[in-house]
Short mmCIF file of C-alpha atoms in Angstrom, two decimals:
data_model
loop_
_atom_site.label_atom_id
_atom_site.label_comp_id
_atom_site.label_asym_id
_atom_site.label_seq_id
_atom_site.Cartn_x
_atom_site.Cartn_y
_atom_site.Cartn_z
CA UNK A 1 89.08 141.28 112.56
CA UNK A 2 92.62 140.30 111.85
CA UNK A 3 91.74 138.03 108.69
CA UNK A 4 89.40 140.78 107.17
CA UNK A 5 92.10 143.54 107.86
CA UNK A 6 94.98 141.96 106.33
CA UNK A 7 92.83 141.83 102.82
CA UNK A 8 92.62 145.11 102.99
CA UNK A 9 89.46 145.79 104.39
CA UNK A 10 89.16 149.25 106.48
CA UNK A 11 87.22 146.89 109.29
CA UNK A 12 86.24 148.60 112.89
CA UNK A 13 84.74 146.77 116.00
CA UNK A 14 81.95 147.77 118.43
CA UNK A 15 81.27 146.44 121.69
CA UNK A 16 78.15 146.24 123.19
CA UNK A 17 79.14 144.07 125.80
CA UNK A 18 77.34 145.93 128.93
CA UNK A 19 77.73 142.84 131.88
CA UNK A 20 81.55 141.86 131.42
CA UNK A 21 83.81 144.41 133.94
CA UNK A 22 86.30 145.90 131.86
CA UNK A 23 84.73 144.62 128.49
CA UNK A 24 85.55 147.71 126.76
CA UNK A 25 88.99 148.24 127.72
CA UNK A 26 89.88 144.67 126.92
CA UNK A 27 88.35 145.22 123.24
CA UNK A 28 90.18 148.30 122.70
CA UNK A 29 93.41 147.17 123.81
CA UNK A 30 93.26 143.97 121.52
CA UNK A 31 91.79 146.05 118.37
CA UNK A 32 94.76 148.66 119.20
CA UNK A 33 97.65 145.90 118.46
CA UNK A 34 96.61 145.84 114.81
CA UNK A 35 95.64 149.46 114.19
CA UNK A 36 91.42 148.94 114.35
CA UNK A 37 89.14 151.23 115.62
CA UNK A 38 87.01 150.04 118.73
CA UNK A 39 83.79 151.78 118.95
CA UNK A 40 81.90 151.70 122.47
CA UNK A 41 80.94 153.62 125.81
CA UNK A 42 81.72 151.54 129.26
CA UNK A 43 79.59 154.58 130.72
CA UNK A 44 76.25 153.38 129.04
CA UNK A 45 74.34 149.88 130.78
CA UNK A 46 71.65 149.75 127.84
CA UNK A 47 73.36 147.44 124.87
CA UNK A 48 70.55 147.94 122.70
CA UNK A 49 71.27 151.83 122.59
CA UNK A 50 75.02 151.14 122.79
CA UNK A 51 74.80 149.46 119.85
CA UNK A 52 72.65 151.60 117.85
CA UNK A 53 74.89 154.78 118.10
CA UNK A 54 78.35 153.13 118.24
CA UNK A 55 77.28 151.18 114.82
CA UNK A 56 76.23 154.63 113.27
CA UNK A 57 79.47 156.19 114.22
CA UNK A 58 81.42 152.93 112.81
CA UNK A 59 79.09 153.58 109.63
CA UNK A 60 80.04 157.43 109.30
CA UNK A 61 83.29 156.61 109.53
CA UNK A 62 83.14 154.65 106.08
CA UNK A 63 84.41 151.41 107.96
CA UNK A 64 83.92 148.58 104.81
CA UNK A 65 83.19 145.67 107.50
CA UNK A 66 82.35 146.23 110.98
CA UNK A 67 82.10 143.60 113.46
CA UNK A 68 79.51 144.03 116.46
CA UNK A 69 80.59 141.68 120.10
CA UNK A 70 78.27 140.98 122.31
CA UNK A 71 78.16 140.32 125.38
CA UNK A 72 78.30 135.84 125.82
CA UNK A 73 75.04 134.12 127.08
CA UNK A 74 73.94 131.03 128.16
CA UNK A 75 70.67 130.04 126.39
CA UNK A 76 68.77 129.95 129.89
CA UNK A 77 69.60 133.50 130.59
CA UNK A 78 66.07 134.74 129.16
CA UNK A 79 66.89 138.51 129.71
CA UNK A 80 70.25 138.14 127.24
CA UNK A 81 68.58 136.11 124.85
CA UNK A 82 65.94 138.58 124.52
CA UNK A 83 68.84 141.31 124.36
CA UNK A 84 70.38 139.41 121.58
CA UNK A 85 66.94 139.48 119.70
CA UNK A 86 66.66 143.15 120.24
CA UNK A 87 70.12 144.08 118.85
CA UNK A 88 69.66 142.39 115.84
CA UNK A 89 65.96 143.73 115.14
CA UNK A 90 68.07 146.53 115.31
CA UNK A 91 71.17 146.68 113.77
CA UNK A 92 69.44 144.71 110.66
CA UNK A 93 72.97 142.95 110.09
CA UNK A 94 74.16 141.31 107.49
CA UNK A 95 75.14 138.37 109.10
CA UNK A 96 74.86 137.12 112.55
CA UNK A 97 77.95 134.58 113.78
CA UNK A 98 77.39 132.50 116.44
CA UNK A 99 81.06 131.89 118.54
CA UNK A 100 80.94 128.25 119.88
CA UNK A 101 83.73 126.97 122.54
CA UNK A 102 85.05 124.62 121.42
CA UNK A 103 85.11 122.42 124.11
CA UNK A 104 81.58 122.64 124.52
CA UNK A 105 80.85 119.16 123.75
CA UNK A 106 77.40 117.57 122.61
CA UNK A 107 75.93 120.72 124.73
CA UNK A 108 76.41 123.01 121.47
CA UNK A 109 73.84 121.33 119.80
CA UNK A 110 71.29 122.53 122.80
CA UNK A 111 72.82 125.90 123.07
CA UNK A 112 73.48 126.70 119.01
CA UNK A 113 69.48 125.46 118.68
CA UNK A 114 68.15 127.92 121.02
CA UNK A 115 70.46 130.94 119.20
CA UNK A 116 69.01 129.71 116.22
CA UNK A 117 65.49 130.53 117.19
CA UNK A 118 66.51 133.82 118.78
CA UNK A 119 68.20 135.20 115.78
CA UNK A 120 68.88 134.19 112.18
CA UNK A 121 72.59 132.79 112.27
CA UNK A 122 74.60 133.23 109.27
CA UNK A 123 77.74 131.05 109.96
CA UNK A 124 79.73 129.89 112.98
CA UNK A 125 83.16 130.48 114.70
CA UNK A 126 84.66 127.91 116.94
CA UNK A 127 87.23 128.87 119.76
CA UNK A 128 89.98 127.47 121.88
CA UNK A 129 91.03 124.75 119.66
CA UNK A 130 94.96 124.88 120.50
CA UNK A 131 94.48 123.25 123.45
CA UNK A 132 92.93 119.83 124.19
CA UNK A 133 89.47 120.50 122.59
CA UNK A 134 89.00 119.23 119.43
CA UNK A 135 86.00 120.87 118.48
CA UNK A 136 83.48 118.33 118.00
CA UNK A 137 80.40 119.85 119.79
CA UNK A 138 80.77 122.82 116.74
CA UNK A 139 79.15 120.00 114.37
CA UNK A 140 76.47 119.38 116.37
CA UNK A 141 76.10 123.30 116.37
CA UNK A 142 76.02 123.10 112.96
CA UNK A 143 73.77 120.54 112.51
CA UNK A 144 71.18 122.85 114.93
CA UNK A 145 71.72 125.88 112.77
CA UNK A 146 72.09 124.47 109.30
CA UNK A 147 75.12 126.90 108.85
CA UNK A 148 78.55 126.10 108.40
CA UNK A 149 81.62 127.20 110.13
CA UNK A 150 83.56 130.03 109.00
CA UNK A 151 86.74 130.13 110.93
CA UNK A 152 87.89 128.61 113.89
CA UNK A 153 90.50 130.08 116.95
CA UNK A 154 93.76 128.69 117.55
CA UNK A 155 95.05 131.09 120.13
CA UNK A 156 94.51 133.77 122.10
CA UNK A 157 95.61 136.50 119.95
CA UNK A 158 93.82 138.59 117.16
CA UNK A 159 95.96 136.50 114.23
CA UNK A 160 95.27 133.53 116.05
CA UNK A 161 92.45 133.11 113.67
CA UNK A 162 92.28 130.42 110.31
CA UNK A 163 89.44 129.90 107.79
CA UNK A 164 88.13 126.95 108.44
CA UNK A 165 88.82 123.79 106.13
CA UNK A 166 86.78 121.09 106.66
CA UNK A 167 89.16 118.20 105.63
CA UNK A 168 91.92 119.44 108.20
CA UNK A 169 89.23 119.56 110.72
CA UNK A 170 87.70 116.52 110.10
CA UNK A 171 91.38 114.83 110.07
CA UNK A 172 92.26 116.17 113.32
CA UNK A 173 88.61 115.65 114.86
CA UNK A 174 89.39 112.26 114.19
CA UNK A 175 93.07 111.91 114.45
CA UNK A 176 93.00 110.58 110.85
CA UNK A 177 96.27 111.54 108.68
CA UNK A 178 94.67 110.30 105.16
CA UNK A 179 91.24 111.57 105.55
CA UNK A 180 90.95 112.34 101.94
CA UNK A 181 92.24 108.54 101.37
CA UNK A 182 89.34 107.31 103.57
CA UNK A 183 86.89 109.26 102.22
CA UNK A 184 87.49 108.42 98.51
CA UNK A 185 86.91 104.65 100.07
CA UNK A 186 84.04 105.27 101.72
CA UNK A 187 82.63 107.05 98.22
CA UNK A 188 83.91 103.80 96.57
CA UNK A 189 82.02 101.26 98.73
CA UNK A 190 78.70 103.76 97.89
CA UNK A 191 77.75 103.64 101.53
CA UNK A 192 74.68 105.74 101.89
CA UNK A 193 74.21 107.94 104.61
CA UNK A 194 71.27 107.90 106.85
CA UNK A 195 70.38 111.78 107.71
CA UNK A 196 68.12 110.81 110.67
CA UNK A 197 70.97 108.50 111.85
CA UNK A 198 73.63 111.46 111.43
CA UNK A 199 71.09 113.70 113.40
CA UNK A 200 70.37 111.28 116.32
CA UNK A 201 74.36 110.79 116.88
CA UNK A 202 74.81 114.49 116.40
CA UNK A 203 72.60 114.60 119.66
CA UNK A 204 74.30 112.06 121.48
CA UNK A 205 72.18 109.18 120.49
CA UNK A 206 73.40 105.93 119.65
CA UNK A 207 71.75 102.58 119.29
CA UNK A 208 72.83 98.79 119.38
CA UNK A 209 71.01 99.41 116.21
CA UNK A 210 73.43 102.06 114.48
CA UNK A 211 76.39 100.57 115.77
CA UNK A 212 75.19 97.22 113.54
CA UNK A 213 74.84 99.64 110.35
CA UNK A 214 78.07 100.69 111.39
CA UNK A 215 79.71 97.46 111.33
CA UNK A 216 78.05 96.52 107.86
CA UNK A 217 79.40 100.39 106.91
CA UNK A 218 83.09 99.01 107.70
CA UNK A 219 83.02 95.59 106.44
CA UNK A 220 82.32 97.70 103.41
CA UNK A 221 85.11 100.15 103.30
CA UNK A 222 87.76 97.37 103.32
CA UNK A 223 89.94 95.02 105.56
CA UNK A 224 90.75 96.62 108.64
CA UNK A 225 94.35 97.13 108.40
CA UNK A 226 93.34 98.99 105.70
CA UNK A 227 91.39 101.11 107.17
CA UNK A 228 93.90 101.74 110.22
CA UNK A 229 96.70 102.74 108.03
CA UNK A 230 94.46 105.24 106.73
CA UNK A 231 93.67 106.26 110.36
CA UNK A 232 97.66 106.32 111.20
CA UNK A 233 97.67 103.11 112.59
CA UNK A 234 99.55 100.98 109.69
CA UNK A 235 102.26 99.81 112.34
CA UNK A 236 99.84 98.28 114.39
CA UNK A 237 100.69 94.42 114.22
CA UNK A 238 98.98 92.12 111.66
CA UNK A 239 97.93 89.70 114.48
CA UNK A 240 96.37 92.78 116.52
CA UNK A 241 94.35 93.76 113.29
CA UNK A 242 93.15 90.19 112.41
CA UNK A 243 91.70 89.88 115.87
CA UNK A 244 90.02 93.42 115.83
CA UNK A 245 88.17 91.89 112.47
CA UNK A 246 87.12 88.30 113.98
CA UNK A 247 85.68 90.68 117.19
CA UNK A 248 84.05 92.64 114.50
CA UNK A 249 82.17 89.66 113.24
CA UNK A 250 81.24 88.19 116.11
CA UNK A 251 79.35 91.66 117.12
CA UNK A 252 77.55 91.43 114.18
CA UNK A 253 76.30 87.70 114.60
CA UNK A 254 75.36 89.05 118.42
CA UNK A 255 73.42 91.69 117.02
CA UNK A 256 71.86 89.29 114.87
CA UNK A 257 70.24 87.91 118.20
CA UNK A 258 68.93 90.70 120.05
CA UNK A 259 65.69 91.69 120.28
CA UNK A 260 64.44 95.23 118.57
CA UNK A 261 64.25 96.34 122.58
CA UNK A 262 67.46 94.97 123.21
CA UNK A 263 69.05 97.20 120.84
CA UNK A 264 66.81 100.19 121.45
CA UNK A 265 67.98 100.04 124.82
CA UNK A 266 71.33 97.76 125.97
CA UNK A 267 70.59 98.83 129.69
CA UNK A 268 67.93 95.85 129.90
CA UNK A 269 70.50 93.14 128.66
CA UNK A 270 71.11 91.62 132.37
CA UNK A 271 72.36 88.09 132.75
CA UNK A 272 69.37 86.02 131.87
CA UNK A 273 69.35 87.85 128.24
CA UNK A 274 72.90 87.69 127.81
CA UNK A 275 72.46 82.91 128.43
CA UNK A 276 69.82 83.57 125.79
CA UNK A 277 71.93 86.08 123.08
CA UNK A 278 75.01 83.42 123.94
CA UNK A 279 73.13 80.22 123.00
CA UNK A 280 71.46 81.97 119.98
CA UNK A 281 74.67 83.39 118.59
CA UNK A 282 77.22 80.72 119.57
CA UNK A 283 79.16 83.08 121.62
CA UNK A 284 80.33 83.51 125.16
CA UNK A 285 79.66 85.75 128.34
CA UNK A 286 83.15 87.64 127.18
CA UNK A 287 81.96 88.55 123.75
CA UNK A 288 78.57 89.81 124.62
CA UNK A 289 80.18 91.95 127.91
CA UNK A 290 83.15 93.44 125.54
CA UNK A 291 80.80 94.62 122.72
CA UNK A 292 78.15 96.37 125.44
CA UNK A 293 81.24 98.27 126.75
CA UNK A 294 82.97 99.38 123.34
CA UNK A 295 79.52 100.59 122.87
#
């Protein structure tokens, strides 16, 4: 509301938000700090009608953008979801954005799919990332959508609100100062990208068999000092580095001796496969244990 009011834009808000106590109220005295109009009626318990004449008298008003809030829903709550549907069937918008916590976690990707189905999402806004979330569930919510995010909260005030940049994001997502540095490397080693891989992690799934295309990704890119000065980790020591590459290739001659079910699923790698992956890769017990738990 904020963003689109400082351009200029004569924006209003309406609030349909019928099961929050003191919804309204709270909507009307945030809107009120920067001069906007809150349409809505804590009197009336039916959001679909709520938000059928509130919109109308936000659109005889000549408001240029107005911004409907409803009321937040799990995607179990069958009744809400089935609200949701009926407001927009309604209201005929011309874009619906889905609000994502942002420290959700790999549960957006569940939640964002389910919105997706109920109504046709437009874009995405991600909240609460001034504290310790860092937002990473909102790409699996984009990844469930196919929509992209369109600003992100930093606060809990109305101008607590930024466009969101995807390289800053990215940067901080990862804790990577030079993310522009690393990517032009990565573009340079003409790594190609594996969209069913990038869809399985999105969902939380990893393999023994990923984290060997991995490996082979970074071998790749460069030496790892390299790659950790990128990353903000130049002062690490040289020695610290070199050993973090000679681990590196040792995974990847242990991967070389597992089994396809081995690496579809580590959980089955007991002690009488690990003698076997030891002997075949001319490793040790230590080795074998420390890559399972890094991964």
């Amino acid at each position: 509301i904020a963003i689109y009011k400082s351009k200029g834009y004569k924006v209003a808000a309406v609030t349909t938000d019928t099961w929050r106590p003191g919804a309204y109220e709270q909507l009307v005295q945030l809107t009120d700090q920067i001069g906007v109009k809150c349409y809505g009626n804590p009197n009336e318990k039916n959001a679909i009608k709520l938000a059928v004449r509130e919109t109308k008298k936000a659109i005889n008003d000549e408001h240029d953008i107005i911004i409907v809030d409803t009321a937040g829903r799990h995607k179990e709550e069958k009744e809400l979801m089935k609200e949701m549907e009926k407001i927009e069937a309604s209201l005929k918008p011309n874009e619906v954005i889905l609000v994502i916590d942002g420290s959700l976690g790999q549960q957006a990707y569940s939640q964002a799919e389910e919105f997706a189905k109920a109504t046709n999402i437009g874009s995405i806004i991600v909240t609460k990332l001034d504290g310790t979330a860092k937002g990473g569930g909102a790409l699996s919510a984009c990844a469930a959508t196919n929509q992209s995010i369109r600003f992100i909260g930093v606060g809990e005030k109305l101008e607590d609100f930024e466009e969101f940049n995807p390289t800053t994001f990215v940067g901080t997502l990862l804790g990577i100062p030079d993310i522009e540095g690393l990517v032009s490397r990565v573009q340079e080693a003409e790594i190609d990208v594996d969209p069913d891989l990038v869809k399985r992690m999105m969902k939380g799934k990893f393999t023994l068999d990923d984290l060997y295309i991995q490996l082979k990704s970074i071998k790749k890119v460069g030496k790892m000092k390299q790659i950790l000065a990128m990353m903000g980790g130049g002062n690490i020591p040289e020695a610290l580095t070199d050993d973090a590459e000679k681990n590196l290739e040792k995974w990847e001659v242990v991967l070389n001796s597992l089994t396809q079910e081995e690496k579809e699923d580590p959980k089955i790698i007991k002690k009488t496969r690990k003698r076997r992956i030891a002997i075949g890769s001319g490793t040790d017990y230590t080795t074998i244990n420390r890559m399972l738990d890094q991964y």
